[in-house]
């Protein structure tokens, strides 16, 4: 493979060499033993998704992504509220599609969940079309920006006073005050287009990206670091990626082949096309990567793309031994990545492998704690001890 390049760590917000290690929940469906096969024994029921979340918590993951899609499964916000009382340590990262809920109502709902979880909560901002609509990108970006700005006002200002192209609001902010302080819940965001990247650089905290070759990932970090600096900001970076880890690389590769052994590519394309983001630039880029892969689906040592034949979104995974996976994650951290959201199929089985073979060897933290969002003592809010007016 040749000599591996050494990366210079980008000017990220979290300077310390730490990583928030997260897992993925099946709230939008798709958990399966064989890719492309709809598994009726693992359908996206509340109980199944609850089991995944609680296993991830017991295994030591700091974060779990609750994605969003208009598919048979759990809606991310309602699931987060329902699962909150069952959890004690793990942070819930709930995806929201801006525009689906009126921003002040959304701000209050998220603040309520934040209090339920005593700050173990973060938001993944999604900028894709609303279900059933095909919208102009300019509308989506503007709506996304205005929603974020209203959320921040609601969480931190004395009053929501906002006049934009879409929303014109003047109302109290007390119903939307969060448990978290210093800005409220962290905002995670991903996107490939210039418009999406600008939204994140201006307003969000963690830029999430999907798998690419190392050179491309590093270029993205450099680009987004410069964009954020132009607004006088620093952000962190996260990688959403699948993983197959076994005691040896040969075993891992054999399991990856087994995963795709029953794949019907026509059926897989049909499944992928159900997602609202299935035509996004990011998804199209993941499709292009598969065309560049070798006959076994690898575009780089350990980086396997065949898994993306089924999933609209993250289209690659790491496949290797514990030592190889740990070394690769450390290389990503050297670039500046400070958050990882892993998944493997079936989700519970692969979470167990990862938590046993890899997780104990990583500097695992909660970025929300590191960045001072979660108070050490109960904060004074309208939902705790503040005077009600």
GROMACS .gro file of C-alpha atoms in nm:
model
  389
    1UNK     CA    1   0.000   0.000   0.000
    2UNK     CA    2   0.304   0.229   0.022
    3UNK     CA    3   0.405   0.461   0.305
    4UNK     CA    4   0.110   0.614   0.487
    5UNK     CA    5   0.090   0.991   0.489
    6UNK     CA    6   0.110   1.170   0.822
    7UNK     CA    7  -0.164   1.424   0.874
    8UNK     CA    8  -0.136   1.763   1.038
    9UNK     CA    9  -0.428   1.806   1.276
   10UNK     CA   10  -0.664   2.079   1.161
   11UNK     CA   11  -0.761   2.376   1.379
   12UNK     CA   12  -1.067   2.207   1.526
   13UNK     CA   13  -1.271   2.328   1.823
   14UNK     CA   14  -1.179   2.034   2.048
   15UNK     CA   15  -0.801   2.064   2.068
   16UNK     CA   16  -0.746   1.763   2.291
   17UNK     CA   17  -0.703   1.434   2.106
   18UNK     CA   18  -1.035   1.283   2.209
   19UNK     CA   19  -1.321   1.112   2.030
   20UNK     CA   20  -1.693   1.072   2.091
   21UNK     CA   21  -1.767   0.712   1.992
   22UNK     CA   22  -2.127   0.658   1.894
   23UNK     CA   23  -2.349   0.385   1.755
   24UNK     CA   24  -2.655   0.390   1.526
   25UNK     CA   25  -3.014   0.297   1.605
   26UNK     CA   26  -3.261   0.131   1.370
   27UNK     CA   27  -3.533   0.395   1.397
   28UNK     CA   28  -3.572   0.421   1.017
   29UNK     CA   29  -3.559   0.044   0.958
   30UNK     CA   30  -3.308  -0.169   0.771
   31UNK     CA   31  -3.150  -0.381   1.044
   32UNK     CA   32  -3.078  -0.718   0.889
   33UNK     CA   33  -2.852  -1.023   0.876
   34UNK     CA   34  -2.815  -1.000   0.497
   35UNK     CA   35  -2.797  -0.671   0.310
   36UNK     CA   36  -3.091  -0.614   0.080
   37UNK     CA   37  -3.312  -0.860   0.267
   38UNK     CA   38  -3.594  -0.699   0.466
   39UNK     CA   39  -3.570  -0.879   0.801
   40UNK     CA   40  -3.914  -0.911   0.959
   41UNK     CA   41  -3.762  -1.034   1.287
   42UNK     CA   42  -3.568  -0.705   1.320
   43UNK     CA   43  -3.830  -0.456   1.209
   44UNK     CA   44  -3.807  -0.103   1.347
   45UNK     CA   45  -4.038  -0.150   1.644
   46UNK     CA   46  -4.007   0.052   1.963
   47UNK     CA   47  -3.884  -0.252   2.154
   48UNK     CA   48  -3.617  -0.341   1.898
   49UNK     CA   49  -3.486   0.014   1.884
   50UNK     CA   50  -3.495   0.040   2.264
   51UNK     CA   51  -3.287  -0.278   2.293
   52UNK     CA   52  -3.025  -0.139   2.056
   53UNK     CA   53  -3.001   0.189   2.248
   54UNK     CA   54  -2.975   0.022   2.587
   55UNK     CA   55  -2.716  -0.225   2.463
   56UNK     CA   56  -2.512   0.063   2.321
   57UNK     CA   57  -2.532   0.240   2.657
   58UNK     CA   58  -2.433  -0.071   2.852
   59UNK     CA   59  -2.144  -0.130   2.611
   60UNK     CA   60  -1.994   0.213   2.675
   61UNK     CA   61  -2.088   0.410   2.364
   62UNK     CA   62  -2.123   0.780   2.448
   63UNK     CA   63  -2.373   0.867   2.176
   64UNK     CA   64  -2.636   0.704   1.957
   65UNK     CA   65  -2.776   0.849   1.635
   66UNK     CA   66  -3.151   0.846   1.585
   67UNK     CA   67  -3.179   0.915   1.210
   68UNK     CA   68  -3.483   1.043   1.023
   69UNK     CA   69  -3.659   0.923   0.709
   70UNK     CA   70  -4.019   0.885   0.604
   71UNK     CA   71  -4.010   0.507   0.627
   72UNK     CA   72  -4.173   0.240   0.843
   73UNK     CA   73  -4.007   0.292   1.177
   74UNK     CA   74  -3.975   0.528   1.471
   75UNK     CA   75  -3.987   0.907   1.439
   76UNK     CA   76  -3.664   1.038   1.592
   77UNK     CA   77  -3.805   1.305   1.826
   78UNK     CA   78  -4.090   1.097   1.963
   79UNK     CA   79  -3.858   0.799   2.005
   80UNK     CA   80  -3.604   1.013   2.192
   81UNK     CA   81  -3.876   1.127   2.433
   82UNK     CA   82  -3.999   0.772   2.482
   83UNK     CA   83  -3.656   0.618   2.538
   84UNK     CA   84  -3.524   0.896   2.763
   85UNK     CA   85  -3.650   0.751   3.095
   86UNK     CA   86  -3.484   0.416   3.021
   87UNK     CA   87  -3.134   0.566   2.978
   88UNK     CA   88  -2.879   0.687   3.230
   89UNK     CA   89  -2.553   0.765   3.049
   90UNK     CA   90  -2.576   0.766   2.671
   91UNK     CA   91  -2.641   1.083   2.469
   92UNK     CA   92  -2.923   1.075   2.215
   93UNK     CA   93  -2.845   1.243   1.882
   94UNK     CA   94  -3.186   1.303   1.725
   95UNK     CA   95  -3.208   1.396   1.357
   96UNK     CA   96  -3.459   1.666   1.261
   97UNK     CA   97  -3.558   1.779   0.913
   98UNK     CA   98  -3.599   2.156   0.927
   99UNK     CA   99  -3.942   2.265   0.815
  100UNK     CA  100  -4.139   1.969   0.945
  101UNK     CA  101  -4.222   2.137   1.278
  102UNK     CA  102  -4.286   2.508   1.343
  103UNK     CA  103  -3.954   2.635   1.491
  104UNK     CA  104  -4.082   2.765   1.830
  105UNK     CA  105  -4.272   2.440   1.882
  106UNK     CA  106  -3.965   2.245   1.777
  107UNK     CA  107  -3.747   2.446   2.017
  108UNK     CA  108  -3.984   2.367   2.305
  109UNK     CA  109  -4.005   1.996   2.218
  110UNK     CA  110  -3.628   1.966   2.204
  111UNK     CA  111  -3.589   2.160   2.529
  112UNK     CA  112  -3.837   1.928   2.699
  113UNK     CA  113  -3.638   1.621   2.591
  114UNK     CA  114  -3.315   1.793   2.696
  115UNK     CA  115  -3.457   1.827   3.048
  116UNK     CA  116  -3.573   1.465   3.049
  117UNK     CA  117  -3.218   1.356   2.963
  118UNK     CA  118  -3.050   1.616   3.189
  119UNK     CA  119  -2.843   1.736   2.895
  120UNK     CA  120  -2.761   1.405   2.726
  121UNK     CA  121  -2.907   1.531   2.402
  122UNK     CA  122  -2.787   1.669   2.069
  123UNK     CA  123  -2.945   1.754   1.735
  124UNK     CA  124  -2.853   1.636   1.387
  125UNK     CA  125  -2.980   1.906   1.151
  126UNK     CA  126  -3.105   1.764   0.817
  127UNK     CA  127  -3.152   1.990   0.516
  128UNK     CA  128  -3.316   1.750   0.269
  129UNK     CA  129  -3.654   1.780   0.099
  130UNK     CA  130  -3.962   1.737   0.313
  131UNK     CA  131  -4.129   1.400   0.250
  132UNK     CA  132  -4.325   1.403  -0.074
  133UNK     CA  133  -4.185   1.738  -0.194
  134UNK     CA  134  -3.912   1.839  -0.438
  135UNK     CA  135  -3.790   2.176  -0.322
  136UNK     CA  136  -3.542   2.431  -0.453
  137UNK     CA  137  -3.211   2.415  -0.267
  138UNK     CA  138  -3.225   2.789  -0.195
  139UNK     CA  139  -3.554   2.744  -0.009
  140UNK     CA  140  -3.416   2.454   0.194
  141UNK     CA  141  -3.099   2.644   0.291
  142UNK     CA  142  -3.294   2.955   0.393
  143UNK     CA  143  -3.545   2.756   0.595
  144UNK     CA  144  -3.263   2.563   0.759
  145UNK     CA  145  -3.075   2.880   0.855
  146UNK     CA  146  -3.386   3.048   0.994
  147UNK     CA  147  -3.483   2.739   1.194
  148UNK     CA  148  -3.138   2.717   1.350
  149UNK     CA  149  -3.133   3.087   1.434
  150UNK     CA  150  -3.477   3.062   1.596
  151UNK     CA  151  -3.372   2.755   1.796
  152UNK     CA  152  -3.069   2.941   1.929
  153UNK     CA  153  -3.276   3.245   2.021
  154UNK     CA  154  -3.533   3.028   2.194
  155UNK     CA  155  -3.269   2.845   2.393
  156UNK     CA  156  -3.051   3.140   2.493
  157UNK     CA  157  -3.228   3.477   2.451
  158UNK     CA  158  -3.486   3.648   2.672
  159UNK     CA  159  -3.735   3.651   2.386
  160UNK     CA  160  -3.777   3.513   2.034
  161UNK     CA  161  -3.776   3.817   1.806
  162UNK     CA  162  -3.711   3.706   1.453
  163UNK     CA  163  -3.788   3.850   1.111
  164UNK     CA  164  -3.669   3.643   0.816
  165UNK     CA  165  -3.780   3.558   0.465
  166UNK     CA  166  -3.987   3.263   0.594
  167UNK     CA  167  -4.058   3.325   0.963
  168UNK     CA  168  -4.168   3.646   1.135
  169UNK     CA  169  -4.195   3.584   1.509
  170UNK     CA  170  -4.223   3.772   1.839
  171UNK     CA  171  -4.302   3.555   2.142
  172UNK     CA  172  -4.167   3.450   2.484
  173UNK     CA  173  -3.875   3.207   2.496
  174UNK     CA  174  -3.943   3.065   2.845
  175UNK     CA  175  -4.124   2.754   2.712
  176UNK     CA  176  -3.814   2.659   2.513
  177UNK     CA  177  -3.534   2.698   2.767
  178UNK     CA  178  -3.295   2.400   2.763
  179UNK     CA  179  -3.127   2.210   3.044
  180UNK     CA  180  -2.793   2.249   2.865
  181UNK     CA  181  -2.614   2.581   2.903
  182UNK     CA  182  -2.363   2.784   2.700
  183UNK     CA  183  -2.568   2.759   2.382
  184UNK     CA  184  -2.790   2.459   2.438
  185UNK     CA  185  -2.760   2.121   2.261
  186UNK     CA  186  -2.477   2.077   2.011
  187UNK     CA  187  -2.583   2.089   1.648
  188UNK     CA  188  -2.441   1.822   1.416
  189UNK     CA  189  -2.476   1.878   1.042
  190UNK     CA  190  -2.369   1.711   0.718
  191UNK     CA  191  -2.376   1.813   0.354
  192UNK     CA  192  -2.176   1.817   0.034
  193UNK     CA  193  -2.305   2.122  -0.153
  194UNK     CA  194  -2.160   2.470  -0.100
  195UNK     CA  195  -2.492   2.584   0.046
  196UNK     CA  196  -2.498   2.306   0.302
  197UNK     CA  197  -2.137   2.358   0.400
  198UNK     CA  198  -2.198   2.728   0.448
  199UNK     CA  199  -2.490   2.657   0.682
  200UNK     CA  200  -2.269   2.438   0.899
  201UNK     CA  201  -1.972   2.675   0.895
  202UNK     CA  202  -2.192   2.964   1.011
  203UNK     CA  203  -2.422   2.796   1.259
  204UNK     CA  204  -2.337   2.438   1.365
  205UNK     CA  205  -2.091   2.264   1.595
  206UNK     CA  206  -1.996   1.931   1.437
  207UNK     CA  207  -1.968   1.871   1.062
  208UNK     CA  208  -2.059   1.511   0.983
  209UNK     CA  209  -1.924   1.347   0.671
  210UNK     CA  210  -1.952   1.007   0.507
  211UNK     CA  211  -1.666   0.773   0.413
  212UNK     CA  212  -1.413   0.882   0.151
  213UNK     CA  213  -1.047   0.815   0.083
  214UNK     CA  214  -0.825   0.971   0.347
  215UNK     CA  215  -0.707   1.246   0.110
  216UNK     CA  216  -1.066   1.350   0.038
  217UNK     CA  217  -1.163   1.348   0.405
  218UNK     CA  218  -0.864   1.565   0.490
  219UNK     CA  219  -0.949   1.807   0.209
  220UNK     CA  220  -1.303   1.835   0.346
  221UNK     CA  221  -1.172   1.915   0.693
  222UNK     CA  222  -0.942   2.182   0.551
  223UNK     CA  223  -1.225   2.333   0.347
  224UNK     CA  224  -1.471   2.342   0.637
  225UNK     CA  225  -1.209   2.474   0.880
  226UNK     CA  226  -1.145   2.766   0.644
  227UNK     CA  227  -1.516   2.830   0.593
  228UNK     CA  228  -1.579   2.838   0.968
  229UNK     CA  229  -1.276   3.063   1.026
  230UNK     CA  230  -1.421   3.313   0.778
  231UNK     CA  231  -1.711   3.352   1.024
  232UNK     CA  232  -1.478   3.373   1.322
  233UNK     CA  233  -1.566   3.021   1.434
  234UNK     CA  234  -1.415   2.678   1.492
  235UNK     CA  235  -1.606   2.353   1.452
  236UNK     CA  236  -1.546   1.985   1.515
  237UNK     CA  237  -1.570   1.697   1.268
  238UNK     CA  238  -1.750   1.366   1.280
  239UNK     CA  239  -1.744   1.058   1.059
  240UNK     CA  240  -2.055   0.847   1.002
  241UNK     CA  241  -1.930   0.504   0.888
  242UNK     CA  242  -2.015   0.132   0.899
  243UNK     CA  243  -1.774  -0.123   1.048
  244UNK     CA  244  -1.702  -0.497   1.044
  245UNK     CA  245  -1.441  -0.604   1.297
  246UNK     CA  246  -1.327  -0.958   1.372
  247UNK     CA  247  -1.019  -1.114   1.532
  248UNK     CA  248  -0.842  -1.122   1.194
  249UNK     CA  249  -0.873  -0.927   0.869
  250UNK     CA  250  -0.954  -1.250   0.684
  251UNK     CA  251  -1.248  -1.319   0.916
  252UNK     CA  252  -1.375  -0.963   0.878
  253UNK     CA  253  -1.359  -0.979   0.499
  254UNK     CA  254  -1.533  -1.314   0.499
  255UNK     CA  255  -1.817  -1.171   0.708
  256UNK     CA  256  -1.846  -0.871   0.475
  257UNK     CA  257  -1.889  -1.112   0.184
  258UNK     CA  258  -2.151  -1.303   0.378
  259UNK     CA  259  -2.343  -0.979   0.437
  260UNK     CA  260  -2.381  -0.926   0.064
  261UNK     CA  261  -2.420  -1.293  -0.033
  262UNK     CA  262  -2.797  -1.264  -0.087
  263UNK     CA  263  -2.795  -0.916  -0.238
  264UNK     CA  264  -3.034  -0.851  -0.524
  265UNK     CA  265  -2.904  -0.522  -0.665
  266UNK     CA  266  -3.236  -0.430  -0.827
  267UNK     CA  267  -3.417  -0.476  -0.493
  268UNK     CA  268  -3.137  -0.295  -0.311
  269UNK     CA  269  -3.173   0.006  -0.543
  270UNK     CA  270  -3.546   0.012  -0.472
  271UNK     CA  271  -3.477   0.019  -0.096
  272UNK     CA  272  -3.218   0.294  -0.133
  273UNK     CA  273  -3.449   0.511  -0.341
  274UNK     CA  274  -3.702   0.544  -0.061
  275UNK     CA  275  -3.496   0.801   0.127
  276UNK     CA  276  -3.560   1.174   0.084
  277UNK     CA  277  -3.186   1.228   0.037
  278UNK     CA  278  -3.136   0.952  -0.221
  279UNK     CA  279  -3.068   1.209  -0.495
  280UNK     CA  280  -2.847   1.440  -0.288
  281UNK     CA  281  -2.493   1.531  -0.393
  282UNK     CA  282  -2.356   1.336  -0.097
  283UNK     CA  283  -2.536   1.017  -0.198
  284UNK     CA  284  -2.431   1.060  -0.561
  285UNK     CA  285  -2.071   1.097  -0.443
  286UNK     CA  286  -2.099   0.770  -0.247
  287UNK     CA  287  -2.230   0.606  -0.566
  288UNK     CA  288  -1.928   0.735  -0.759
  289UNK     CA  289  -1.689   0.589  -0.504
  290UNK     CA  290  -1.832   0.241  -0.556
  291UNK     CA  291  -1.751   0.269  -0.926
  292UNK     CA  292  -1.387   0.329  -0.835
  293UNK     CA  293  -1.359   0.025  -0.606
  294UNK     CA  294  -1.176  -0.300  -0.678
  295UNK     CA  295  -1.358  -0.626  -0.751
  296UNK     CA  296  -1.417  -0.684  -0.379
  297UNK     CA  297  -1.560  -0.335  -0.327
  298UNK     CA  298  -1.258  -0.169  -0.160
  299UNK     CA  299  -1.142   0.180  -0.258
  300UNK     CA  300  -0.870   0.198   0.005
  301UNK     CA  301  -0.719  -0.049   0.249
  302UNK     CA  302  -0.999  -0.147   0.493
  303UNK     CA  303  -1.254   0.088   0.330
  304UNK     CA  304  -1.534  -0.121   0.176
  305UNK     CA  305  -1.811   0.031  -0.038
  306UNK     CA  306  -2.043  -0.259  -0.130
  307UNK     CA  307  -2.246  -0.189   0.184
  308UNK     CA  308  -2.363   0.133   0.016
  309UNK     CA  309  -2.555  -0.063  -0.247
  310UNK     CA  310  -2.842  -0.081   0.002
  311UNK     CA  311  -2.823   0.233   0.214
  312UNK     CA  312  -2.916   0.582   0.100
  313UNK     CA  313  -2.655   0.783   0.285
  314UNK     CA  314  -2.344   0.641   0.442
  315UNK     CA  315  -2.203   0.413   0.174
  316UNK     CA  316  -1.881   0.271   0.313
  317UNK     CA  317  -1.744   0.075   0.605
  318UNK     CA  318  -1.419  -0.026   0.771
  319UNK     CA  319  -1.343  -0.397   0.750
  320UNK     CA  320  -1.052  -0.543   0.943
  321UNK     CA  321  -0.896  -0.672   1.262
  322UNK     CA  322  -0.916  -0.478   1.590
  323UNK     CA  323  -0.560  -0.353   1.548
  324UNK     CA  324  -0.633  -0.233   1.194
  325UNK     CA  325  -0.958  -0.060   1.287
  326UNK     CA  326  -0.800   0.110   1.588
  327UNK     CA  327  -0.506   0.228   1.378
  328UNK     CA  328  -0.742   0.366   1.112
  329UNK     CA  329  -0.953   0.552   1.368
  330UNK     CA  330  -0.637   0.703   1.512
  331UNK     CA  331  -0.539   0.823   1.165
  332UNK     CA  332  -0.878   0.989   1.134
  333UNK     CA  333  -0.824   1.152   1.475
  334UNK     CA  334  -0.485   1.277   1.356
  335UNK     CA  335  -0.667   1.464   1.077
  336UNK     CA  336  -0.903   1.628   1.325
  337UNK     CA  337  -1.203   1.397   1.361
  338UNK     CA  338  -1.349   1.417   1.710
  339UNK     CA  339  -1.671   1.217   1.670
  340UNK     CA  340  -1.757   0.883   1.512
  341UNK     CA  341  -2.095   0.721   1.452
  342UNK     CA  342  -2.049   0.354   1.369
  343UNK     CA  343  -2.294   0.084   1.265
  344UNK     CA  344  -2.280  -0.279   1.157
  345UNK     CA  345  -2.538  -0.540   1.070
  346UNK     CA  346  -2.713  -0.686   1.252
  347UNK     CA  347  -2.682  -0.382   1.477
  348UNK     CA  348  -2.682  -0.557   1.814
  349UNK     CA  349  -2.439  -0.829   1.709
  350UNK     CA  350  -2.191  -0.585   1.559
  351UNK     CA  351  -2.218  -0.343   1.852
  352UNK     CA  352  -2.107  -0.632   2.074
  353UNK     CA  353  -1.805  -0.708   1.855
  354UNK     CA  354  -1.702  -0.342   1.837
  355UNK     CA  355  -1.748  -0.276   2.207
  356UNK     CA  356  -1.536  -0.577   2.298
  357UNK     CA  357  -1.260  -0.552   2.039
  358UNK     CA  358  -1.222  -0.180   1.969
  359UNK     CA  359  -1.403   0.053   2.209
  360UNK     CA  360  -1.179  -0.005   2.517
  361UNK     CA  361  -0.879   0.117   2.316
  362UNK     CA  362  -1.022   0.458   2.220
  363UNK     CA  363  -1.029   0.791   2.416
  364UNK     CA  364  -1.408   0.793   2.441
  365UNK     CA  365  -1.582   1.111   2.562
  366UNK     CA  366  -1.903   1.311   2.521
  367UNK     CA  367  -1.838   1.626   2.321
  368UNK     CA  368  -2.130   1.791   2.500
  369UNK     CA  369  -1.949   1.745   2.832
  370UNK     CA  370  -1.610   1.844   2.690
  371UNK     CA  371  -1.756   2.167   2.551
  372UNK     CA  372  -1.928   2.261   2.876
  373UNK     CA  373  -2.286   2.228   2.757
  374UNK     CA  374  -2.400   1.989   3.033
  375UNK     CA  375  -2.399   2.166   3.372
  376UNK     CA  376  -2.253   1.988   3.673
  377UNK     CA  377  -2.548   2.100   3.887
  378UNK     CA  378  -2.914   2.142   3.801
  379UNK     CA  379  -2.946   2.471   3.610
  380UNK     CA  380  -3.205   2.737   3.687
  381UNK     CA  381  -3.467   2.716   3.412
  382UNK     CA  382  -3.847   2.753   3.393
  383UNK     CA  383  -3.860   2.373   3.413
  384UNK     CA  384  -3.645   2.346   3.728
  385UNK     CA  385  -3.631   2.623   3.992
  386UNK     CA  386  -3.673   2.956   3.810
  387UNK     CA  387  -3.955   3.185   3.923
  388UNK     CA  388  -4.257   3.139   3.700
  389UNK     CA  389  -4.390   3.463   3.558
   0.00000   0.00000   0.00000
